[in-house]
Amino acid sequence: MHKVLLLIVVPLLSYGFWLSDAFKGIAAGVSIFLFGMLSLEQGFKAFTGGVLERILQKTTDTAWKSFGFGFVSAALMQSSGLVSVITISFLSAGLLDLVAGIGIIFGSNLGTTTGAWLIAGLGLKVNIATYAMPLLVFGVLCVFQSGKQLKGIGYILTGLGFLLLGIHYMKESFEAFENTINLAEYAMPGVKGLLVYTAVGIIATIIMQSSHATMLLTITAVSVHQITYDNALALVIGANIGTTVTAIIASFGANIQGKRLAGSHMFINLFTGIFVLFFIKQFGIAVDIISANLGIAVSDNAMKLATFHSLFNLAGIVLFFPFINQQILLLERIFIEKRPAIFKPKYLDSSAMDFPETVVESVRLESIHLYENAIHIILRTFGLRKSDLQKNDSLKQLIERNNHPIEYDIDASYEKRIKGIYSAIIAFISRAGFTWEMAQSSKLSWLREANKHIVEAIKDTKHLQKNWTRFRTSNNQATINEYNKIAYQIVFHIQQIDNFRHEIESNELPLLSLDTLKATIKNDDMQMNRAIETLIREQKITPETGSSLINDAAYMRNIKKNLLKAAETLFLHGNTGNARAEQQLTLNETEINDVVQTVDNQ
């Protein structure tokens, strides 16, 4: 689905770039904006469990405290959209729950009305885009520091900088719209005027990515009598609805909680807008009463608009703030978290419990199912698929081509492909018990051990993944070559086991191949360690990199050994009638060491 969407979007974007420079700026602004979101989220994650989390816990542990936090933040930043974006990042990083996030949205809606008072009263507005450049400069400086918290601060600053820069690009690209809209041309009385001007307010705010810009246009127009006061009220309603689009854009790069928060923001402002439209006359009367008490002149429509803006958001608080929990229930039904499909056992049928042989075979087949899922995870970690093992292309070339590795989510894949099946196998074996003759009990014991080896191989792959992904983008070619060797040896080992399995299933008994693989593991390990020592001695890599390589070579060895032990049980012992004879024919550890020593001396 994503590939199809990409094939549609790329030509459309290309056509838009060719057609209009303004469109190019808009697209760049959205891209920079979303990249800023990712940086913000990464920065906030660096503080999980630290100072920021404690501050948030103290200031957002109740809905009312969250409201206060949102009000102060929006009043300082002069952007409810920006506060929404930051709050979505907090949620995505797990530093806030949804109740606190919605509380912050309510507070930011009210806090941002201070900008309308500044526009109406002083004709001034804080321009947040001017802070983008210094934020980026200081942010990048912090990112290059070694401390985790300094890096976190750097990512937050660069995230804010990119976010503001993205908004700036969008505003600059839409500047023509702001300069050419003449509101006097659209003056309309009655209900039609309310609906049309609400739509105009929504569209203008979406285009300019700022409710403040819409408020500025509206206040200026009403102050020179270009539009009627009633039409201006509708524009304010539209601006409040349109400002939610910023949060919706931000939610594209967020998790399900971020999407729920963006949905809540839109829900609150949209239904508050509908409510106010229905009772626009009553709100007009309320504005007149409040304005009179505040000493605002009857003819000062600009200040009255600022009053209406505040009253609009207060109405939203009164209507929806007491029902935050009900909102969350509704949002959870609308934005359903898609859980990955969990792989289930294929062969563990309760009817197999009737006979010892069927129990063993069911467990063996299910263990092979588990093994195949594990191979999928290991290959995907190195950017490959099972089908790559059958390609004519060299495995080394396939690995070397993948010079920009994407970190594969092993934890999620383990939950999806391994955990359920592994748990079911262990439970099935436990239910079967060990009440039969020794042959069946021994086979079940081997199968249990084989499953443990499979799981251990995945755990070792996860340990190896971090450095493999990190050092594969190193500037040191020697380091890249060694990590390519590690990946190649693991993948080649899997390919050899696969060949071994096919020979077994073809009624051949390649015991020498099995012993060769065992000897190869030891020989490869010795050669790898010697190569690393040589690179350190010749100063082609640093001792620190060398120690990482040695540790990762050990993980490589363990992965290969665990996979081979599992394969020996699943494919060799399970396909011959006499397991004891197989054990006698197979070389023992001492014999394998002798073979390796002989090869090494040649």
Coordinates of C-alpha atoms in Angstrom, one line a residue, residues 80-81 198-212 214 234-249 265-271 273:
S80 CA -1.3 26.9 20.0
G81 CA -0.3 24.9 17.0
T198 CA -16.1 30.6 8.7
A199 CA -15.0 28.7 5.7
V200 CA -12.8 31.6 4.6
G201 CA -11.2 31.7 8.1
I202 CA -10.5 28.0 8.0
I203 CA -8.9 28.1 4.5
A204 CA -6.9 31.2 5.3
T205 CA -5.5 29.7 8.5
I206 CA -4.6 26.4 6.7
I207 CA -2.9 28.4 3.9
M208 CA -0.9 30.6 6.3
Q209 CA -0.4 28.0 9.0
S210 CA -1.1 30.6 11.6
S211 CA -4.4 31.6 13.3
H212 CA -2.5 34.8 14.3
T214 CA -5.8 35.2 10.1
A234 CA -17.2 34.1 11.8
L235 CA -13.6 34.5 10.6
V236 CA -12.4 34.1 14.2
I237 CA -14.4 30.9 14.5
G238 CA -12.8 29.6 11.2
A239 CA -9.3 30.6 12.4
N240 CA -9.8 28.5 15.6
I241 CA -10.9 25.5 13.6
G242 CA -8.2 25.9 10.9
T243 CA -5.4 26.0 13.5
T244 CA -5.9 22.3 14.3
V245 CA -4.4 21.4 10.9
T246 CA -0.9 22.1 12.3
A247 CA -1.5 19.4 14.9
I248 CA -2.9 17.1 12.3
I249 CA 0.2 17.5 10.1
H265 CA -7.7 19.1 19.2
M266 CA -9.8 19.0 16.0
F267 CA -12.8 17.6 17.9
I268 CA -12.7 20.3 20.6
N269 CA -12.3 23.3 18.2
L270 CA -14.7 22.0 15.5
F271 CA -17.6 21.3 17.9
G273 CA -17.1 26.3 16.5

